[in-house]
GROMACS .gro file of C-alpha atoms in nm:
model
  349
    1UNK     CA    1  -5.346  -0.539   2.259
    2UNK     CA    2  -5.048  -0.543   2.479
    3UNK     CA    3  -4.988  -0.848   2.383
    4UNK     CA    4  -4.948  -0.752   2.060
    5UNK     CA    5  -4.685  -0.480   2.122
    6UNK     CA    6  -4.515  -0.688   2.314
    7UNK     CA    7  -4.448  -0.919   2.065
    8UNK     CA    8  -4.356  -0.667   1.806
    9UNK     CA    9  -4.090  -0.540   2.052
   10UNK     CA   10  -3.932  -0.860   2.068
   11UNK     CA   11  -3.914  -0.947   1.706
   12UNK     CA   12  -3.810  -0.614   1.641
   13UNK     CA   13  -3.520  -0.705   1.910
   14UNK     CA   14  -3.439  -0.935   1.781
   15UNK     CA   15  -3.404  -0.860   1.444
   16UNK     CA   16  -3.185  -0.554   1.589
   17UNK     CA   17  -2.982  -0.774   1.777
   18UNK     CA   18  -2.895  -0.993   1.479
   19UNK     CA   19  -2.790  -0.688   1.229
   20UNK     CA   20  -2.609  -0.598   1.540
   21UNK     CA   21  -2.422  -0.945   1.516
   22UNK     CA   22  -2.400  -0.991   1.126
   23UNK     CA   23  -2.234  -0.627   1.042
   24UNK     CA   24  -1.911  -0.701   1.209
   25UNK     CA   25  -1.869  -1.027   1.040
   26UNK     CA   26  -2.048  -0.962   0.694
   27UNK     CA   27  -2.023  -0.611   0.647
   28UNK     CA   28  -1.681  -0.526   0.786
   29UNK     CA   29  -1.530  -0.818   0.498
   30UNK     CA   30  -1.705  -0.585   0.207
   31UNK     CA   31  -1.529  -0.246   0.364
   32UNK     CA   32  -1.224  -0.397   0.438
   33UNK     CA   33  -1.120  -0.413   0.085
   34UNK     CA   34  -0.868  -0.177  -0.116
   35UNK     CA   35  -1.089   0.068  -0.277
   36UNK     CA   36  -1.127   0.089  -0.661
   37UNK     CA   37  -1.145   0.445  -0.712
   38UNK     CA   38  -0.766   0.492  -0.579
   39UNK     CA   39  -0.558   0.814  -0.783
   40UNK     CA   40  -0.289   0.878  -0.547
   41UNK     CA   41   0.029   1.105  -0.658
   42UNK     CA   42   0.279   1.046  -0.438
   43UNK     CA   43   0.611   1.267  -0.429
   44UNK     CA   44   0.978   1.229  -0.239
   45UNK     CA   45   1.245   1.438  -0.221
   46UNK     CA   46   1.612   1.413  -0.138
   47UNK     CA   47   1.667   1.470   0.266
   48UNK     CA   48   1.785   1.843   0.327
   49UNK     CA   49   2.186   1.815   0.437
   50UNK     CA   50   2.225   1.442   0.339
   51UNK     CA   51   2.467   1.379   0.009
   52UNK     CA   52   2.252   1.354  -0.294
   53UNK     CA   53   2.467   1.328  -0.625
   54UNK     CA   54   2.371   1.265  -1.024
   55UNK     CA   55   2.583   1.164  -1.318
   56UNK     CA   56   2.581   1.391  -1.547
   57UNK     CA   57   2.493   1.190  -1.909
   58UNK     CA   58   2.636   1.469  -2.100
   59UNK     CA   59   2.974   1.468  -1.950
   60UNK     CA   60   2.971   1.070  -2.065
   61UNK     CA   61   2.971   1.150  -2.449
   62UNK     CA   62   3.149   1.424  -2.435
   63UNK     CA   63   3.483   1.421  -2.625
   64UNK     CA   64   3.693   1.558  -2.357
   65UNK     CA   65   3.711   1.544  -1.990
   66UNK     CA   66   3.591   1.263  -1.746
   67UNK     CA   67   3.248   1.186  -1.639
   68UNK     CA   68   3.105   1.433  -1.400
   69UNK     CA   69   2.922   1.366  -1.115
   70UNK     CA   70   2.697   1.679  -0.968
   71UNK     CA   71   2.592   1.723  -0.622
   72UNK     CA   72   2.257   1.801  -0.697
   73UNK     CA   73   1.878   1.756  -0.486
   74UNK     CA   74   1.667   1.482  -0.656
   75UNK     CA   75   1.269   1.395  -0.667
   76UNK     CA   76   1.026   1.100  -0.737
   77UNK     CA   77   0.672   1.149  -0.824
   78UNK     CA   78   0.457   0.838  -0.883
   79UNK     CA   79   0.066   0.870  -0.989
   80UNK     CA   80  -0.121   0.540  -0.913
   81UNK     CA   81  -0.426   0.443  -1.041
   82UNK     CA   82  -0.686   0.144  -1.089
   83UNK     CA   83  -0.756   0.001  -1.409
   84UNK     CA   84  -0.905  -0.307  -1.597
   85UNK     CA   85  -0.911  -0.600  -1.504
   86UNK     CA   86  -1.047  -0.494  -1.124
   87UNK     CA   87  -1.348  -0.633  -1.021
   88UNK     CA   88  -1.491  -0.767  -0.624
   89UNK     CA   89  -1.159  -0.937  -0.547
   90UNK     CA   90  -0.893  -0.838  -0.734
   91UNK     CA   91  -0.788  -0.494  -0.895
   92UNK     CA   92  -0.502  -0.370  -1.140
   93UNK     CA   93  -0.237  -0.130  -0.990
   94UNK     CA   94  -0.094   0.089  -1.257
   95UNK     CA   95   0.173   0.348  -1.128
   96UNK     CA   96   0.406   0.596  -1.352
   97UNK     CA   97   0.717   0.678  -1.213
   98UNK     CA   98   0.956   0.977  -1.229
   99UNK     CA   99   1.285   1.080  -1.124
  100UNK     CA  100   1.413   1.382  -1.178
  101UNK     CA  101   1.702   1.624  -1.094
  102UNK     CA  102   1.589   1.948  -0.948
  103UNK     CA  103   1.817   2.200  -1.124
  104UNK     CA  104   1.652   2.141  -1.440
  105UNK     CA  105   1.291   2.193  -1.614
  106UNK     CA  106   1.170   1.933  -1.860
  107UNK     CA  107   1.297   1.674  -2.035
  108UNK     CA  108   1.623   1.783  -1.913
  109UNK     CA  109   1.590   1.692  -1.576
  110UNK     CA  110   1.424   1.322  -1.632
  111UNK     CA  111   1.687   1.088  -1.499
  112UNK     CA  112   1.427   0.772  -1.483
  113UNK     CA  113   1.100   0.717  -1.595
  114UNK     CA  114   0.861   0.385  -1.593
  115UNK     CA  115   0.550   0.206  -1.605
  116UNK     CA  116   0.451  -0.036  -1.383
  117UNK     CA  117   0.104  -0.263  -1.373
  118UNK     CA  118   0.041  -0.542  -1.162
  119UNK     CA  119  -0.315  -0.736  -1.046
  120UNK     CA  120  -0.319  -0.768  -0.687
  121UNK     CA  121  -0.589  -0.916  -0.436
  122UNK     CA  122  -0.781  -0.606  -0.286
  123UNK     CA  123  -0.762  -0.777   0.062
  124UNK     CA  124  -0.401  -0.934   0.108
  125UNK     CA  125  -0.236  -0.721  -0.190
  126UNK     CA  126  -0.053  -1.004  -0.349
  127UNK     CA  127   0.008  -1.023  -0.675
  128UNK     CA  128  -0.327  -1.264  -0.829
  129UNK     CA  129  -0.189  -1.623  -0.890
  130UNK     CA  130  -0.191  -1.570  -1.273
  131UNK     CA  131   0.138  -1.527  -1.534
  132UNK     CA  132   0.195  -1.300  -1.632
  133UNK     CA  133   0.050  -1.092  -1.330
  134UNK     CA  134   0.202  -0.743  -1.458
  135UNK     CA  135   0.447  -0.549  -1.621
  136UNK     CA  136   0.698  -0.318  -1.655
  137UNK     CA  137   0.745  -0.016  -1.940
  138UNK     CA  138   1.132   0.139  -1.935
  139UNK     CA  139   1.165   0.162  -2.289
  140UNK     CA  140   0.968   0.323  -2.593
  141UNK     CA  141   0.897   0.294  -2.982
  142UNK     CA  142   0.979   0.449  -3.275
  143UNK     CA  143   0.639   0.652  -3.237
  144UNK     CA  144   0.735   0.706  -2.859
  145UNK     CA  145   0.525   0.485  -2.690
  146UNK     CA  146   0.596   0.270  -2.410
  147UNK     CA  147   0.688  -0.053  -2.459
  148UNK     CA  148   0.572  -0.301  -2.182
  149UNK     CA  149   0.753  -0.629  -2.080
  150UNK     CA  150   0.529  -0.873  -1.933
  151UNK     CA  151   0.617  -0.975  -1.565
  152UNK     CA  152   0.554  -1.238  -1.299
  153UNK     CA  153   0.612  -1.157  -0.988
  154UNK     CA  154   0.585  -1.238  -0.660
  155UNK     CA  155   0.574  -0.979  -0.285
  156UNK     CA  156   0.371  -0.649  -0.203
  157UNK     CA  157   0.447  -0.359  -0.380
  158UNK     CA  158   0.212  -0.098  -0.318
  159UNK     CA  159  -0.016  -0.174  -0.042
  160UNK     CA  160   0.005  -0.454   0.279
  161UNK     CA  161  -0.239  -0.642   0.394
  162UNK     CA  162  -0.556  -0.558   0.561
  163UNK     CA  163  -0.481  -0.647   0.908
  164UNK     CA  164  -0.090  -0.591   0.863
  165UNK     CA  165   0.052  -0.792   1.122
  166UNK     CA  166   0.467  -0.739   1.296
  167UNK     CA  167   0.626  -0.990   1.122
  168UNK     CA  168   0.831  -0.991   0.757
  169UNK     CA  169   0.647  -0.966   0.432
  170UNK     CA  170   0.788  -1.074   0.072
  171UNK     CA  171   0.872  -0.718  -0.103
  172UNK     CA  172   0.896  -0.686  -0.479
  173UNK     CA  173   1.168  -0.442  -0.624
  174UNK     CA  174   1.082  -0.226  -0.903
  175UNK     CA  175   1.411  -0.180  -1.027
  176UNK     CA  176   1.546  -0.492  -0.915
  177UNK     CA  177   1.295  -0.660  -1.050
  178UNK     CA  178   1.318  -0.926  -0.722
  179UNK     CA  179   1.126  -1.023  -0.415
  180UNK     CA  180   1.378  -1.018  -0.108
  181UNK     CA  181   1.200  -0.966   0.271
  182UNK     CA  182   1.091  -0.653   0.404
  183UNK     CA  183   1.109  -0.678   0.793
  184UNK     CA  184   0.905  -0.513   1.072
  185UNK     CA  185   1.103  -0.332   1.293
  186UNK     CA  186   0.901  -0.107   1.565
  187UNK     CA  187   0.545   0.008   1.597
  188UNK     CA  188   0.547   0.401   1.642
  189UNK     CA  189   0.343   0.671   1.541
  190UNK     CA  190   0.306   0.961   1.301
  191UNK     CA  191   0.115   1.264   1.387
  192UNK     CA  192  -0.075   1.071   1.622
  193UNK     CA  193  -0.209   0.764   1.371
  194UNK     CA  194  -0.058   0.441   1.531
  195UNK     CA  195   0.159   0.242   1.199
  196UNK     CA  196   0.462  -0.013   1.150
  197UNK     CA  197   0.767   0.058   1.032
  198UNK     CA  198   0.904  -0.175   0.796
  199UNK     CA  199   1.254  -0.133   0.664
  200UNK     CA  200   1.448  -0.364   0.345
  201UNK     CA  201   1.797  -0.335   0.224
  202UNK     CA  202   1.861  -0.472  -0.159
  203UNK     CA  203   2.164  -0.658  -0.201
  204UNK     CA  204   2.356  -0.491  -0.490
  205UNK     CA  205   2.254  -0.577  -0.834
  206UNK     CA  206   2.382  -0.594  -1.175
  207UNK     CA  207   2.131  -0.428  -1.370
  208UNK     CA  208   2.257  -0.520  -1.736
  209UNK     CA  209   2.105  -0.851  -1.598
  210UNK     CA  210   1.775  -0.774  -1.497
  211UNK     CA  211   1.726  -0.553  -1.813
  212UNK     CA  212   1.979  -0.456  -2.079
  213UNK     CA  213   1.941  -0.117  -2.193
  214UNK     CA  214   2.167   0.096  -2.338
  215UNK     CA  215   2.326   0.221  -2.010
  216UNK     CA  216   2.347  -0.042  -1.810
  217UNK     CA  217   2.672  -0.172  -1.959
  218UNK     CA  218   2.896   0.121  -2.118
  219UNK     CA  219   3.266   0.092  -2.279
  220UNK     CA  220   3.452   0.395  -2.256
  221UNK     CA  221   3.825   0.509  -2.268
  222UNK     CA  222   3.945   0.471  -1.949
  223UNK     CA  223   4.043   0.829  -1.892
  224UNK     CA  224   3.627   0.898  -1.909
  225UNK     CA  225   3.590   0.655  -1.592
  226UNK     CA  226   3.866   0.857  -1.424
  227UNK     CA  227   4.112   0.557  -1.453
  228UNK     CA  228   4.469   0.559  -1.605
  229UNK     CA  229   4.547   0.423  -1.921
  230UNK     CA  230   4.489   0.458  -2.296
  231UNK     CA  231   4.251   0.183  -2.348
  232UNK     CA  232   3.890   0.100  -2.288
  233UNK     CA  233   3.704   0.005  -1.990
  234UNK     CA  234   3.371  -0.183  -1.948
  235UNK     CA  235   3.103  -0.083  -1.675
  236UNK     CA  236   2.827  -0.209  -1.538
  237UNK     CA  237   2.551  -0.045  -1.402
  238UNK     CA  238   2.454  -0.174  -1.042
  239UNK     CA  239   2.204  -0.043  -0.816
  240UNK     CA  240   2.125  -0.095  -0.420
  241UNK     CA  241   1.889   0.039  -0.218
  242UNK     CA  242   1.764   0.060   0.171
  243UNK     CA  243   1.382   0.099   0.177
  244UNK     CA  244   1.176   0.211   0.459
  245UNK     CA  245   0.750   0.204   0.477
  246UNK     CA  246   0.565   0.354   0.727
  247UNK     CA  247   0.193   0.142   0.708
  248UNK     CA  248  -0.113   0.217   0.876
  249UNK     CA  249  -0.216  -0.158   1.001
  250UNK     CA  250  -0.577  -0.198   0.992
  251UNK     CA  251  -0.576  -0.060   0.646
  252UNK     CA  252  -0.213  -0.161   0.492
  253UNK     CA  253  -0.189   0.169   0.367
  254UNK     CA  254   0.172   0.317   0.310
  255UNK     CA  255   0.177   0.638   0.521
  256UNK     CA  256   0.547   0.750   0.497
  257UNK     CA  257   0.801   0.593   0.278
  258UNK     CA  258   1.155   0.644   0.219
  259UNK     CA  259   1.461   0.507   0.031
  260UNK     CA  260   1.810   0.499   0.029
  261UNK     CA  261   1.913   0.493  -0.368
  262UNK     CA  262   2.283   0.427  -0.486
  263UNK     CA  263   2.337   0.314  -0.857
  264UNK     CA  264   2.689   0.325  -0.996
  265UNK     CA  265   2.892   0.204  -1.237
  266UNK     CA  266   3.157  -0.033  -1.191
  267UNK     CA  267   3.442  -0.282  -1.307
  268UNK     CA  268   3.243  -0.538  -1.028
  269UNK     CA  269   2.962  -0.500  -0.755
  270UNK     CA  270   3.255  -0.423  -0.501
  271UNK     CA  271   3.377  -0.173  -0.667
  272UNK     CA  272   3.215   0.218  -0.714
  273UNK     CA  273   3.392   0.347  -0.976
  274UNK     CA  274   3.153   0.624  -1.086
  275UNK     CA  275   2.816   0.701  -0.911
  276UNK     CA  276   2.519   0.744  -1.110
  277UNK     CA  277   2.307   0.825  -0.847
  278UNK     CA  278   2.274   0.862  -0.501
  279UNK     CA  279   2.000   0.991  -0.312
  280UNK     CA  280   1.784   0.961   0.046
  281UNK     CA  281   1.441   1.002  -0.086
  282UNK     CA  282   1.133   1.072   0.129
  283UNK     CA  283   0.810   1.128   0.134
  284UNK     CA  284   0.707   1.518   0.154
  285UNK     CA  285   0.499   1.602   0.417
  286UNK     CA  286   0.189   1.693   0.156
  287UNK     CA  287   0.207   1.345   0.047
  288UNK     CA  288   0.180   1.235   0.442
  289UNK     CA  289  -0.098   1.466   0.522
  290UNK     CA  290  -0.281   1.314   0.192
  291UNK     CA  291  -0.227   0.963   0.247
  292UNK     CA  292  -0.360   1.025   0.578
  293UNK     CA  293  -0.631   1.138   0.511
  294UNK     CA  294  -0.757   0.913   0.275
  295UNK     CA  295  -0.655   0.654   0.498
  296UNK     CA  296  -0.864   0.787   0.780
  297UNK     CA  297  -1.143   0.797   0.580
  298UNK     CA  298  -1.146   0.428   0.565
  299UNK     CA  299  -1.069   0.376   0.930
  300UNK     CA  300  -1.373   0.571   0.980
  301UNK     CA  301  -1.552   0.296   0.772
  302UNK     CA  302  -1.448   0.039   0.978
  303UNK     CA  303  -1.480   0.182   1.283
  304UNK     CA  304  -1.890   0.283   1.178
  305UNK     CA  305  -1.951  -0.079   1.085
  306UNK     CA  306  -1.761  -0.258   1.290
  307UNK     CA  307  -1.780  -0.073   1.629
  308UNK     CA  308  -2.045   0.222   1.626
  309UNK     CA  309  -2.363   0.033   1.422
  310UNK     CA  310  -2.311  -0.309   1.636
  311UNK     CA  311  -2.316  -0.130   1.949
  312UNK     CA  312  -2.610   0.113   1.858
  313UNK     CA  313  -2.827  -0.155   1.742
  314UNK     CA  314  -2.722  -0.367   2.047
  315UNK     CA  315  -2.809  -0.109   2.251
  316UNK     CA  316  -3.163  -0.024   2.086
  317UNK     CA  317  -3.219  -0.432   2.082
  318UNK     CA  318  -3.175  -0.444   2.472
  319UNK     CA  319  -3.432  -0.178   2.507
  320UNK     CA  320  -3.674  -0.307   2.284
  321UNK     CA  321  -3.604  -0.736   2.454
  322UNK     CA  322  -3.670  -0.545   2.816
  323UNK     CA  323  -3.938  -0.336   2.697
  324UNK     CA  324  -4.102  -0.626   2.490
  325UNK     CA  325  -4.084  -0.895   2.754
  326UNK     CA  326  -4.183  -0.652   2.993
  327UNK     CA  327  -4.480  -0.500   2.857
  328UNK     CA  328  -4.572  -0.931   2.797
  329UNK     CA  329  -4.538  -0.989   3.195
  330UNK     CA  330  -4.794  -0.713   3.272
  331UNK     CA  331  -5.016  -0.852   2.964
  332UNK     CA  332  -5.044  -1.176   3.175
  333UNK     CA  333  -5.056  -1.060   3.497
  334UNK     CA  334  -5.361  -0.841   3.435
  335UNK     CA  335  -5.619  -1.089   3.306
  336UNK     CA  336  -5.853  -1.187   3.577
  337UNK     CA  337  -5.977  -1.566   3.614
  338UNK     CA  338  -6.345  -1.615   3.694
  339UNK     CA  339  -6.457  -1.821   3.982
  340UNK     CA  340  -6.595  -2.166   3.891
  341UNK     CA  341  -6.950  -2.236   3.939
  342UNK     CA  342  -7.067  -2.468   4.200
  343UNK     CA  343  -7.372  -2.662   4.137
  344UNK     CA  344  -7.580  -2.745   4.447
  345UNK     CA  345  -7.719  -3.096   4.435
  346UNK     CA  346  -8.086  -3.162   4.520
  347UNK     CA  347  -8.113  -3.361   4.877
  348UNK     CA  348  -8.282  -3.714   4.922
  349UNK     CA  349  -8.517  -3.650   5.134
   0.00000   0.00000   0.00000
């Protein structure tokens, strides 16, 4: 009978020690993946005491007086979701995009609104080798729909990798519609959760060439521009920006983000004639507190499987190996071993 037990608490063992062995490296893969139920809003707003400054379209097509530019506080709100195609590997990103002035309700106050979808791998958040991989809505119908360019593109965009590592990543611009590097600067902390801060700078761009539209490139009398003279000048729209990302590593979720926005029009890219809009934008701290949050939530994940069920079941495997082998020892050394019989030979006599 001991015997028996004993030999249950070994298999048992061992059959504890090897879950202990396979969850790391099986389990921990599975978790480790960007989750498909994502619907994150996330909002910025322009830095209290830095410059923050908006065109004012009106002023533009109005029939007298030059363009205006107000000093006015500016937001961003962007609501992410997953959709179709996502499946075990890869998922579909799609995020709208506002910005708004704050002085004004509604429509009124919309200086920028978009669309943007893109199919990334749930582990390394890449775009998915496929073209197009995305695309990008700026523009609308006659029935006031969006209408969607397809994209290919290359760089993170919304998420880093799992495992996010102190070195550059390629960075795709929205607006630019570009991937230039996004570099690692320091590792630091925010509110206590260690992350890496990551910082870009976007050279200026002309952005009647990444996407005409109707105000990227504007002829007006001069006197609108603010210049001298009675004829009429041509301006380009250009835009430059500074971005900084605050990302949790183990996760590659964004905690913090920020950028530095400056779009203006001008004769050339080395010349601001007019600004259009320029703004630090940051993350509030409601959209900090959620994002960490959520993003705890899976660090608890991989913490339970890959550091708190291993050692449990290690532990529990130990007991049951010692017990089993134990209980096996006393098993054998218990038995008793009858003496042989002698047989006593008749004498010749």
């Amino acid at each position: 009978m001991r015997r028996t037990i004993a030999c249950i608490l070994v298999g048992l063992g061992a059959l504890l020690l090897a879950a202990a062995v396979m969850i790391p490296t099986y389990t921990v893969d599975k978790v480790a993946k960007t989750p498909l139920d994502l619907r994150i809003t996330t909002v910025a707003k322009s830095v209290p005491g830095e410059e923050s400054m908006v065109l004012d379209s009106k002023s533009l097509v109005s029939p007298e007086g030059a363009a205006k530019v107000d000093k006015v506080a500016v937001s961003s709100q962007r609501f992410l979701t997953v959709e179709e195609p996502s499946d075990a590997d890869q998922m579909t990103v799609q995020a709208g995009q506002t910005l708004r002035r704050d002085d004004r309700d509604g429509d009124a106050g919309v200086l920028d609104a978009k669309v943007d979808r893109v199919t990334i791998d749930r582990f390394t958040g890449e775009p998915v080798a496929t073209s197009p991989n995305g695309s990008i809505a700026i523009n609308v119908d006659k029935s006031g729909a969006s209408v969607a360019d397809a994209t290919s593109r290359q760089g993170l965009q919304y998420r880093f990798p799992i495992g996010t590592e102190k070195k550059s990543y390629p960075y795709f611009d929205l607006n630019a519609r570009a991937t230039h590097p996004i570099d690692f600067v320091e590792e630091t902390q925010i509110d206590g959760m260690p992350v890496y801060y990551f910082k870009q700078s976007i050279p200026v761009t002309n952005l009647n060439d990444v996407a005409p539209t109707a105000t990227s490139k504007l002829t007006l009398p001069a006197a609108k521009w603010g210049l001298e003279g009675d004829g009429e000048v041509t301006m380009y729209r250009f835009y430059t920006n500074v971005r900084e990302l605050w990302v949790e590593p183990r996760t590659g979720a964004v905690i913090k983000g920020g950028e530095q926005l400056h779009l203006y029009y001008g004769r050339s890219a080395e010349q601001v004639d007019v600004s259009a809009l320029k703004a630090h934008l940051v993350f509030d701290q409601e959209t900090i507190d959620a994002q960490m949050a959520v993003t705890q939530e899976s660090l608890d994940k991989l913490d339970l499987f890959g550091k708190t069920l291993p050692i449990i079941l290690g532990i529990l495997a130990a007991i049951l190996l010692i017990a089993g082998a134990v209980l096996g020892v006393m098993s054998s050394g218990g038995r008793t071993i009858d003496p042989p019989t002698q047989r006593i030979r008749p004498s010749n006599l």
